[in-house]
PDB file of C-alpha atoms in Angstrom:
ATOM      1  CA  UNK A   1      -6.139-104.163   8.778  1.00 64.00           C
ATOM      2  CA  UNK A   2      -5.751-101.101  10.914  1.00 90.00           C
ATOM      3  CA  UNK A   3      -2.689 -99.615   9.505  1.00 94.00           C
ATOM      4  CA  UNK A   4      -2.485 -97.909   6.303  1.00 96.00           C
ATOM      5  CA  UNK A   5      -0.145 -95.853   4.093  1.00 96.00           C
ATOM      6  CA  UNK A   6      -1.795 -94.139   0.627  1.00 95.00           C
ATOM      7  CA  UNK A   7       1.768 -92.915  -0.495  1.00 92.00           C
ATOM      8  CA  UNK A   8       0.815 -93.959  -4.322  1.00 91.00           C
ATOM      9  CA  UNK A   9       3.261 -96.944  -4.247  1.00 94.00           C
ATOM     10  CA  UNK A  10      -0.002 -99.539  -4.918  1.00 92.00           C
ATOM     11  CA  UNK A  11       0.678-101.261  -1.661  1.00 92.00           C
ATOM     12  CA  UNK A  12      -1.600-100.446   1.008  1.00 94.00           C
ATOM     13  CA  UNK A  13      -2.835 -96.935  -0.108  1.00 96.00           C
ATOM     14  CA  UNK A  14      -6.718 -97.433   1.123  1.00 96.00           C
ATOM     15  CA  UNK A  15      -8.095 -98.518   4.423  1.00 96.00           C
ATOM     16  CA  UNK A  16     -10.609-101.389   3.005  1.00 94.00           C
ATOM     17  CA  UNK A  17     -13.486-102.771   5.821  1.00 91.00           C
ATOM     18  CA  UNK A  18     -15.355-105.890   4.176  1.00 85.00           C
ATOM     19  CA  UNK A  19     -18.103-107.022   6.137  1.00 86.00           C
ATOM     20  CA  UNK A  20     -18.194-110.816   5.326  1.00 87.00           C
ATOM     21  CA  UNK A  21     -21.568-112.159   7.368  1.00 88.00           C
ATOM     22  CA  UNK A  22     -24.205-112.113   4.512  1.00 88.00           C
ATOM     23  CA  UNK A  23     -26.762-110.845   7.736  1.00 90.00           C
ATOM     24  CA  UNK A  24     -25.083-107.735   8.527  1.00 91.00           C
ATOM     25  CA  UNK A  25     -25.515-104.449   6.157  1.00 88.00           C
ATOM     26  CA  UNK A  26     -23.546-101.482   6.478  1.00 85.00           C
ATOM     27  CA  UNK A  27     -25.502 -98.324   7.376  1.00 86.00           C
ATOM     28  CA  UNK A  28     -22.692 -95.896   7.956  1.00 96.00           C
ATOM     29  CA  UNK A  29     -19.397 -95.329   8.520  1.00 96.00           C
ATOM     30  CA  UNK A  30     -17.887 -92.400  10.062  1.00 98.00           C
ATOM     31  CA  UNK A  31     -14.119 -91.805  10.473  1.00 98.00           C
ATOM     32  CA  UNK A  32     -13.095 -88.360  12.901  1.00 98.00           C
ATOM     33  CA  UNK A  33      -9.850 -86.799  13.744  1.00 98.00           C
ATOM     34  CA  UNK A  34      -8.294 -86.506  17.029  1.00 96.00           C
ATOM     35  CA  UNK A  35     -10.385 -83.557  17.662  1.00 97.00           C
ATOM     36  CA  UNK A  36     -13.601 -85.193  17.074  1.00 97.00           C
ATOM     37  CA  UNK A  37     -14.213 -83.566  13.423  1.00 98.00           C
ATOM     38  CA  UNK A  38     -15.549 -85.814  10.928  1.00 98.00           C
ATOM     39  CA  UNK A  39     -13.489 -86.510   8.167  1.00 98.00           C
ATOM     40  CA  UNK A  40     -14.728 -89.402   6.116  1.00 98.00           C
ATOM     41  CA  UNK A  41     -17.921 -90.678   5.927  1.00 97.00           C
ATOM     42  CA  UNK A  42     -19.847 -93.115   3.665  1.00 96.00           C
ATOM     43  CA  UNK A  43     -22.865 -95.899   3.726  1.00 93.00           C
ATOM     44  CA  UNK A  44     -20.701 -97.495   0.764  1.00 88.00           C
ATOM     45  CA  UNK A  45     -20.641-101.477   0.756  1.00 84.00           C
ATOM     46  CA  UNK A  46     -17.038-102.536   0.724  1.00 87.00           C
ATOM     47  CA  UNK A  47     -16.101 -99.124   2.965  1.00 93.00           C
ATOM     48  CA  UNK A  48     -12.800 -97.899   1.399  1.00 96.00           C
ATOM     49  CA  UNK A  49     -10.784 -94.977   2.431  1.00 97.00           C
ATOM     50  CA  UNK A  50      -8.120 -93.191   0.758  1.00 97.00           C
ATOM     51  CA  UNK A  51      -6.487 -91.228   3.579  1.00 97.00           C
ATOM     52  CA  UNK A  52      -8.472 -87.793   2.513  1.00 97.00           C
ATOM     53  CA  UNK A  53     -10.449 -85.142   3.992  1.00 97.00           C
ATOM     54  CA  UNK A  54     -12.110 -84.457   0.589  1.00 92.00           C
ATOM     55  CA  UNK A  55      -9.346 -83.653  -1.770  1.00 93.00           C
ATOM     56  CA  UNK A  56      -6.822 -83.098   0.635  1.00 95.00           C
ATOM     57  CA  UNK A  57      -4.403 -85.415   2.092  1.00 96.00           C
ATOM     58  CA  UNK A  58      -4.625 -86.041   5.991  1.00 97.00           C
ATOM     59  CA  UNK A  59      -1.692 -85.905   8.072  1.00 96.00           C
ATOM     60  CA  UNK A  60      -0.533 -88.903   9.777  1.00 97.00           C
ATOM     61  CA  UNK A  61      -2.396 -89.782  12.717  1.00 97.00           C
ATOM     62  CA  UNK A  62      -4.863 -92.503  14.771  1.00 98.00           C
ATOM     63  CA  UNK A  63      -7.996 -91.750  13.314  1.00 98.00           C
ATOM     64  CA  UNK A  64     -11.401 -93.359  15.084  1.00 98.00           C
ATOM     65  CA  UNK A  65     -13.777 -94.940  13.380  1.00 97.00           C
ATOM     66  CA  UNK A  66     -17.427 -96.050  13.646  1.00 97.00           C
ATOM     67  CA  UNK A  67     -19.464 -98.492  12.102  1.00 95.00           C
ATOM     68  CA  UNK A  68     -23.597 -98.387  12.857  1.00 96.00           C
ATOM     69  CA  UNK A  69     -24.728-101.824  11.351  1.00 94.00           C
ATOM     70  CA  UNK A  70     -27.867-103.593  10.780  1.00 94.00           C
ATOM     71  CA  UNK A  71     -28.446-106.937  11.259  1.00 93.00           C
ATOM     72  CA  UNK A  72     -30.824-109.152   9.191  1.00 92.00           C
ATOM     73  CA  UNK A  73     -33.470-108.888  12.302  1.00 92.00           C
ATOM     74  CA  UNK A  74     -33.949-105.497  12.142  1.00 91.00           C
ATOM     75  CA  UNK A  75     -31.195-104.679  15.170  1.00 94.00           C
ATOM     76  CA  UNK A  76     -28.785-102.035  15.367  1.00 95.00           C
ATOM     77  CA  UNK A  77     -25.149-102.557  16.206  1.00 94.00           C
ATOM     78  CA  UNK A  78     -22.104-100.020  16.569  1.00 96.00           C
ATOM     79  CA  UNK A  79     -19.400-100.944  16.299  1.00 94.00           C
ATOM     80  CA  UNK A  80     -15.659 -98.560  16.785  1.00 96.00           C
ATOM     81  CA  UNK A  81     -11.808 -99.029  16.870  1.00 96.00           C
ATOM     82  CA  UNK A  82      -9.185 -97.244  15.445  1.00 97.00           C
ATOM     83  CA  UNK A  83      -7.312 -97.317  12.177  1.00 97.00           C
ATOM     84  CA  UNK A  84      -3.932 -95.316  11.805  1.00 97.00           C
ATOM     85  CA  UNK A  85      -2.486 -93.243   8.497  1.00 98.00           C
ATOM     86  CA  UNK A  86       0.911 -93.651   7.897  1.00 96.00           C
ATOM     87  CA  UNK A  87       2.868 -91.422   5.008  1.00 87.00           C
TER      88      UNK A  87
END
């Protein structure tokens, strides 16, 4: 899902990305702001993100994120979209 609203109401608050193919490991993730300032990042294995910049809460906005992956054969794959924070 590309849409998500952490508002504390238990529905929706993180942005979750599960990779599912038992060949492919995460090696980073890295979210940035419209400006190109990085503002999440984490090699973590599901990737979940709570909508903040540290402890602060991010305004709502498109955000752009990319994946670098590893397959089982040694390749490396990015991978990028977008994911939007609603409030």
């Amino acid at each position: 899902m590309n849409v998500f609203s952490p508002n504390g109401d238990n529905v929706n608050d993180e942005w979750v990305v599960h990779i599912t193919n038992p060949n492919v490991t995460v090696v980073k993730c890295s979210v940035f702001d419209r400006w190109g300032d990085l503002v999440f990042l984490t090699a973590d294995s599901p990737i979940v993100w709570d909508g903040k910049y540290g402890e602060k809460e991010l305004n709502p906005a498109v955000y752009v994120y990319v994946l670098q992956l590893e397959m089982q054969n040694g390749e490396t794959r990015v991978e990028s979209g977008s994911v939007t924070l609603m409030r």
